[in-house]
Coordinates of C-alpha atoms and ligand atoms in Angstrom, one line a residue:
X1 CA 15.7 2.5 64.8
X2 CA 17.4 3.6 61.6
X3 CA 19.5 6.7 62.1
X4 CA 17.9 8.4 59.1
X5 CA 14.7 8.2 60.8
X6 CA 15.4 11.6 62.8
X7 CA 14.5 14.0 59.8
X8 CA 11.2 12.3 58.9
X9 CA 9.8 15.7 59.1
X10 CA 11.4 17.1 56.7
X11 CA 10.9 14.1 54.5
X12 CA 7.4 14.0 54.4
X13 CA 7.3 17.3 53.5
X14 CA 9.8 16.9 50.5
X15 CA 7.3 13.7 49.7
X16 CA 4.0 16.1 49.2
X17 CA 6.3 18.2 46.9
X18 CA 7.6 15.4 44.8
X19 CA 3.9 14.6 43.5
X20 CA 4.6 11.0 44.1
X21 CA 2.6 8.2 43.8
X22 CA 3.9 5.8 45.9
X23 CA 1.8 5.2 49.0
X24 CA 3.4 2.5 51.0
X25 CA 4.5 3.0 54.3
X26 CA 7.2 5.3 55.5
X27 CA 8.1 4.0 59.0
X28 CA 10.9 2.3 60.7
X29 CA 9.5 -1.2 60.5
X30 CA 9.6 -0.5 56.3
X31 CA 13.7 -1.6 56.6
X32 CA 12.8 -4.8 58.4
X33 CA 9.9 -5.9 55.9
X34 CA 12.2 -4.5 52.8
X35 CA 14.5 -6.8 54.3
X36 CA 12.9 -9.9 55.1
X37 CA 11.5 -9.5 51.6
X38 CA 14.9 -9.1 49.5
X39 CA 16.1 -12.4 52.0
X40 CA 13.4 -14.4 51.0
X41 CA 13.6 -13.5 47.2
X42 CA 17.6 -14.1 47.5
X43 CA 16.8 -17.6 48.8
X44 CA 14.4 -18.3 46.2
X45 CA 16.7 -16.7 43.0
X46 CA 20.3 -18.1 44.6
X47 CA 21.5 -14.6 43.6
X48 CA 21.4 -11.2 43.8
X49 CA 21.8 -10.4 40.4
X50 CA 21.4 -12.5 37.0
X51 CA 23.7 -9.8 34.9
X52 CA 26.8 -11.6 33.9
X53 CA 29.1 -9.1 35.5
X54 CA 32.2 -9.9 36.3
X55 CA 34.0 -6.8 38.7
X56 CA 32.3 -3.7 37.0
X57 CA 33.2 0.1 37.6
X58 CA 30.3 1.9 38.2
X59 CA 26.9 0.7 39.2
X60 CA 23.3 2.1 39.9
X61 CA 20.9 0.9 42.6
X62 CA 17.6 2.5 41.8
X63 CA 15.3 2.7 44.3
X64 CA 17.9 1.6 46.7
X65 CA 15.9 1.3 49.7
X66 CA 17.2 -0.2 53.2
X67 CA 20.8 -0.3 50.8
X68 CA 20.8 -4.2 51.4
X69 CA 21.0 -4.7 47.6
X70 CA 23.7 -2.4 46.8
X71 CA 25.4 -3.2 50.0
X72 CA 25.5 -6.6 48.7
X73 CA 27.0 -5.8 45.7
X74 CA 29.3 -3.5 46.7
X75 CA 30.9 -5.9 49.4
X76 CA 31.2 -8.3 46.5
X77 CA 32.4 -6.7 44.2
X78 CA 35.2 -3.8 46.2
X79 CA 36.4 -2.1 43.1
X80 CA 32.7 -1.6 41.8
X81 CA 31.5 2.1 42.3
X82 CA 28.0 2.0 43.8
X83 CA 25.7 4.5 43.9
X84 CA 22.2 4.0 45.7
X85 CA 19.5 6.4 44.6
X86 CA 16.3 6.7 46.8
X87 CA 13.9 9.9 47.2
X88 CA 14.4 9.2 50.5
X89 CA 17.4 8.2 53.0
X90 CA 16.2 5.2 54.7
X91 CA 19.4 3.1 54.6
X92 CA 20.4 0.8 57.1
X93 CA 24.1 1.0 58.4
X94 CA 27.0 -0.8 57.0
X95 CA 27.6 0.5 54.0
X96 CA 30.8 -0.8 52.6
X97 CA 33.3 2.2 51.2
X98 CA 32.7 1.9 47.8
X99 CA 29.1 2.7 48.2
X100 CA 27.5 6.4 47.5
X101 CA 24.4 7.4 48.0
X102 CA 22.3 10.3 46.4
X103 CA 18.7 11.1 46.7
X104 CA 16.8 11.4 43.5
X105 CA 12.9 11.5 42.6
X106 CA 13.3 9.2 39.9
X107 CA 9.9 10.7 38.7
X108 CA 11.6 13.6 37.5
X109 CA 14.4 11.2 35.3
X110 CA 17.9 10.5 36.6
X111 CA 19.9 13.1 36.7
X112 CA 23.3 11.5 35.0
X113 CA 24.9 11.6 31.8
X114 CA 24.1 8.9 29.4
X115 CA 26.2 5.7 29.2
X116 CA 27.3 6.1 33.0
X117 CA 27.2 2.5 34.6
X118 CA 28.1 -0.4 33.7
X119 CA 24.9 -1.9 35.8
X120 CA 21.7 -0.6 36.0
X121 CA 19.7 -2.5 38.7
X122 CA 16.0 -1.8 39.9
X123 CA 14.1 -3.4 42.0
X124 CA 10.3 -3.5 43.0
X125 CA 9.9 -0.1 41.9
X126 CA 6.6 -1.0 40.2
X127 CA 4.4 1.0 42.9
X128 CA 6.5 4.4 42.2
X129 CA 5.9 4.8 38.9
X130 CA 2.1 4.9 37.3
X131 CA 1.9 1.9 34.2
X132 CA 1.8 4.0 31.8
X133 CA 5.6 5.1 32.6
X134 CA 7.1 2.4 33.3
X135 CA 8.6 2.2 29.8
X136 CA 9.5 5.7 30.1
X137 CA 11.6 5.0 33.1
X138 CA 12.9 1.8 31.7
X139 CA 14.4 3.7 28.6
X140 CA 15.8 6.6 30.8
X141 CA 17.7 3.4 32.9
X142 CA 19.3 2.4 29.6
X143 CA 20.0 5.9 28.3
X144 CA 22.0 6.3 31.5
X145 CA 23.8 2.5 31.2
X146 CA 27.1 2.4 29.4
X147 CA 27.1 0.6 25.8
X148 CA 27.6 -3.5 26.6
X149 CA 26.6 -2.8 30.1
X150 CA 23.0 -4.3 31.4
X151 CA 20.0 -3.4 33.3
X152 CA 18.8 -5.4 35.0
X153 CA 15.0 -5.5 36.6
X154 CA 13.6 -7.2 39.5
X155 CA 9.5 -6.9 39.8
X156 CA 6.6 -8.8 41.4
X157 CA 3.1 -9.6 41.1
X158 CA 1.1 -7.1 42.8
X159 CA -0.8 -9.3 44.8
X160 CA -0.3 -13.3 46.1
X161 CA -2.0 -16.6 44.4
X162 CA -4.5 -17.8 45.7
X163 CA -6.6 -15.6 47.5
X164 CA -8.7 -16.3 50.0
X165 CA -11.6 -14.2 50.7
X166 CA -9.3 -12.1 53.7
X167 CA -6.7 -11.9 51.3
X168 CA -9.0 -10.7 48.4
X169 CA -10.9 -8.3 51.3
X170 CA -7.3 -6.9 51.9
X171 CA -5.7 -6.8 48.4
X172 CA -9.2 -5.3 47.2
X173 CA -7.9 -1.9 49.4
X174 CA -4.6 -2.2 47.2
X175 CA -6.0 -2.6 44.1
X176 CA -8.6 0.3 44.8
X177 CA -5.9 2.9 46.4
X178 CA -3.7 1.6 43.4
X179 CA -6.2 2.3 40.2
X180 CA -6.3 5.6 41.5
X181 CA -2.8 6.7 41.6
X182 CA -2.7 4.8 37.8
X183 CA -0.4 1.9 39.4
X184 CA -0.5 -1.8 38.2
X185 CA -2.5 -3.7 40.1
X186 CA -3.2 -6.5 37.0
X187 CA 0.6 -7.6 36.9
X188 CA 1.5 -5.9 33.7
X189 CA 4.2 -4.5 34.4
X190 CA 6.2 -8.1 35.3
X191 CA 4.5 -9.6 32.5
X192 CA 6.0 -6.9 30.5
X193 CA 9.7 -6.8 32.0
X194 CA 11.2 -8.0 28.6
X195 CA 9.1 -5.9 26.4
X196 CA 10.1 -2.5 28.1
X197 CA 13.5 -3.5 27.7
X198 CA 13.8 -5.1 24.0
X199 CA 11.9 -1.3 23.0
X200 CA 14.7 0.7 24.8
X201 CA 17.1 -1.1 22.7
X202 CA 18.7 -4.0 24.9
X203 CA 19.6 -7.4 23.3
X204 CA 20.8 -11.1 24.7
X205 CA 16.9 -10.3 27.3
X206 CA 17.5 -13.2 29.7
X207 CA 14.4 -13.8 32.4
X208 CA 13.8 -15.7 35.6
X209 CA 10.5 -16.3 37.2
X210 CA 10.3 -18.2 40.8
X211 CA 7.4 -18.6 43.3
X212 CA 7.6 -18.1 46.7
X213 CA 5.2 -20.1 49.4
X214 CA 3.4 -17.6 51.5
X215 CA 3.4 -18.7 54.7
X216 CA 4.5 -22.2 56.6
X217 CA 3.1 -24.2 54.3
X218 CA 6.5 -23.7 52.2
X219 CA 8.0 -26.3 54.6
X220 CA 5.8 -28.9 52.6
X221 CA 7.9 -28.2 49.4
X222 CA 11.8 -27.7 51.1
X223 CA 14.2 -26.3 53.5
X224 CA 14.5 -22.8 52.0
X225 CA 11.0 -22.9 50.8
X226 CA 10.0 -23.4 54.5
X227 CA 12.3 -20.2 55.5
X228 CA 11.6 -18.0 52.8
X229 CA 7.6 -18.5 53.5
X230 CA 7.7 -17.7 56.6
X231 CA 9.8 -14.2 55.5
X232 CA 8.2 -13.8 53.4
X233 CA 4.5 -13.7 55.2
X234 CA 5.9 -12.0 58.3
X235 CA 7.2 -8.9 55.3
X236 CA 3.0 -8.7 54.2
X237 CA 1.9 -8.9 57.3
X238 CA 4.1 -5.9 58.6
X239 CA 3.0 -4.2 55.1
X240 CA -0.6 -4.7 55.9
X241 CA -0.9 -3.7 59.9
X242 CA 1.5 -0.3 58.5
X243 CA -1.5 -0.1 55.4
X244 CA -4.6 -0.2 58.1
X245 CA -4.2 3.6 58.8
X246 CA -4.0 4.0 54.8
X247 CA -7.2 1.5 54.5
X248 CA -9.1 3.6 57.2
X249 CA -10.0 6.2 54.1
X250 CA -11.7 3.8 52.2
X251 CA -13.8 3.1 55.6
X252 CA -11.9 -0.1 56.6
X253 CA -11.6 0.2 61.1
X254 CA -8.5 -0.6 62.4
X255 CA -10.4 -3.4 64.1
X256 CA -11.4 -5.1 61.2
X257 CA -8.1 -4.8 59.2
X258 CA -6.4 -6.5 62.1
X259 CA -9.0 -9.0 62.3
X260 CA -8.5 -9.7 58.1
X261 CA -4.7 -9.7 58.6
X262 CA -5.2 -12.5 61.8
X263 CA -7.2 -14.7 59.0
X264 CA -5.3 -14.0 56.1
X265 CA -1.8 -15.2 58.3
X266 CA -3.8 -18.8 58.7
X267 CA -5.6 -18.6 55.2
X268 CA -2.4 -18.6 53.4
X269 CA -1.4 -22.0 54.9
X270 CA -5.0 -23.8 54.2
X271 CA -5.5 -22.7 49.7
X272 CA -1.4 -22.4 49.5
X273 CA -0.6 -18.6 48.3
X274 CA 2.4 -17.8 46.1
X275 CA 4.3 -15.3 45.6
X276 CA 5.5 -15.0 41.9
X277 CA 8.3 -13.4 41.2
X278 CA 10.5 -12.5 38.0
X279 CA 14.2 -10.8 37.1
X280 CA 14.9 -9.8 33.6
X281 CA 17.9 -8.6 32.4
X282 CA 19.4 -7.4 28.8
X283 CA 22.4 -6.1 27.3
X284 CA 22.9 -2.2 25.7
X285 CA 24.6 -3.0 22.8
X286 CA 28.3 -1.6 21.9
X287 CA 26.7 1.3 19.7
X288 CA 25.2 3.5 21.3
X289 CA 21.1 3.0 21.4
Ligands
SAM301 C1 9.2 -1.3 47.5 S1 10.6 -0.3 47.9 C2 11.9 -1.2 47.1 C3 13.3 -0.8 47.7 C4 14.4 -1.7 47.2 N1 14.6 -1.5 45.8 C5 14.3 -3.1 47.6 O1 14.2 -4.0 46.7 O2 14.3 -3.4 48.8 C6 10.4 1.1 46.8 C7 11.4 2.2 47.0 O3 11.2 3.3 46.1 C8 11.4 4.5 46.8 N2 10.7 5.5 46.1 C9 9.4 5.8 46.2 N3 9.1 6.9 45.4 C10 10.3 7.3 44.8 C11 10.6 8.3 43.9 N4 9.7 9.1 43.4 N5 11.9 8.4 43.5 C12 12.9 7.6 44.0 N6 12.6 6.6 44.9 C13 11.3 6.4 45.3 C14 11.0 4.2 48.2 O4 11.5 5.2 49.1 C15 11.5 2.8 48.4 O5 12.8 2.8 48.9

């Protein structure tokens, strides 16, 4: 079990007073899907990052999560300065010693000076903020990002293609739970990763979109496609069982979600779900935006 895990009470509490809207799960298994989901979308990018850095000074992680991300970075890069902000300590160990982290409700804006890091990276962050401030938060991550530095962000679609009908019966309790906190449950947010970051000011917007077999039908199409579906269907099917107390509001038993997550594990394989996702990166240019 993580060691952060001990002070969950006090967590939850300092989660009601942050006025969130993130609802996914808090619970030790969240590291293992996290990671079984960054694995599988490392395989399928061959990278963890697309910024052409070359040995930066400081770097940002927000949204930092199990740390597996800027741990990454940090290990490759040992003069880089990396700091991990999360609402929430979650972190697996094995930081590396140029790593920092500080918790930050990133709701509330980052609280650094502008033209800080030299890298700006955030990643699946679409269900914390609501759509309508996603652009917001996108131009508070470049106010922060030195000039000629990039930001650099990593999103999905909120929901795999295509569905079948357990998929749709599940992803249905998403979509609902989402439209009420004012998340994105169409996919506008990736579809509008380069937009968000051409009206904050960045230039040289480079993009990358790559799907990802859900399930072990992936071994039809490769070796690492065969790997990364199988990651990547054990990460939603970890996301779902954690969701089924979530789903029990909107009148879903705990029988029945376990008996849609039982079909939707061999449903994948028979209509051949992806997963799409997309990195975007851009530039701050020398002057100051
Ligand atoms: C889907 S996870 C992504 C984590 C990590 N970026 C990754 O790719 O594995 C979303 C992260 O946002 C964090 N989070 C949720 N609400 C937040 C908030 N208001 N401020 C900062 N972080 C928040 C969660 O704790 C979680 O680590």
């Amino acid at each position: 079990m993580p060691r952060n895990y001990v002070r969950k009470a006090d967590r939850k509490l300092r989660l009601m007073q942050s006025g969130e809207t993130y609802f996914l799960p808090r619970h030790p298994t969240e590291n293992d899907r996290l990671n079984l989901l960054a694995f599988a979308t490392g395989m399928a990018m061959g990278a963890g990052w697309l910024s052409p850095v070359t040995g930066p000074g400081p770097v940002l992680d927000v949204g930092c999560g199990t740390g597996l991300w800027a741990y990454g970075f940090g290990r490759r890069f040992p003069a880089a300065d990396v700091l991990g902000v999360d609402i929430v300590d979650f972190r697996d160990d094995g930081a590396p010693p140029n790593f920092r982290f500080q918790e930050v409700n990133v709701l509330q804006g980052l609280p650094f000076p502008n033209d800080t890091f030299e890298l700006v990276h955030q990643r699946l962050m679409a269900a914390v903020y609501p759509t309508e401030r996603y652009g917001q938060a996108v131009a508070e991550l470049v106010r922060v990002t030195s000039p000629g530095g990039h930001v650099e962000l990593f999103e999905s679609r909120p929901f795999i293609e295509p569905e079948g009908p357990a998929t749709k019966e599940l992803w249905d309790f998403f979509r609902k739970l989402g439209r009420e906190k004012g998340l994105d449950t169409a996919a506008m947010i990736p579809e509008r990763l380069e937009s968000y970051l051409a009206a904050a000011g960045l230039e040289g917007i480079e993009t990358r979109e790559f799907d990802i077999p859900v399930g072990e039908w992936g071994a039809e199409l490769g070796e690492w496609q065969r790997r990364a579906g199988e990651l990547i269907l054990r990460s939603h099917l970890s996301l779902l069982t954690r969701m089924c107390p979530v789903f029990a509001a909107l009148g879903v038993t705990e029988d029945r979600c376990r008996e849609l997550i039982e079909t939707m594990a061999d449903e994948v394989n028979e209509v051949r779900s992806v997963h799409r996702f997309k990195t975007t990166f851009g530039r701050k240019p020398s002057k100051s935006v």
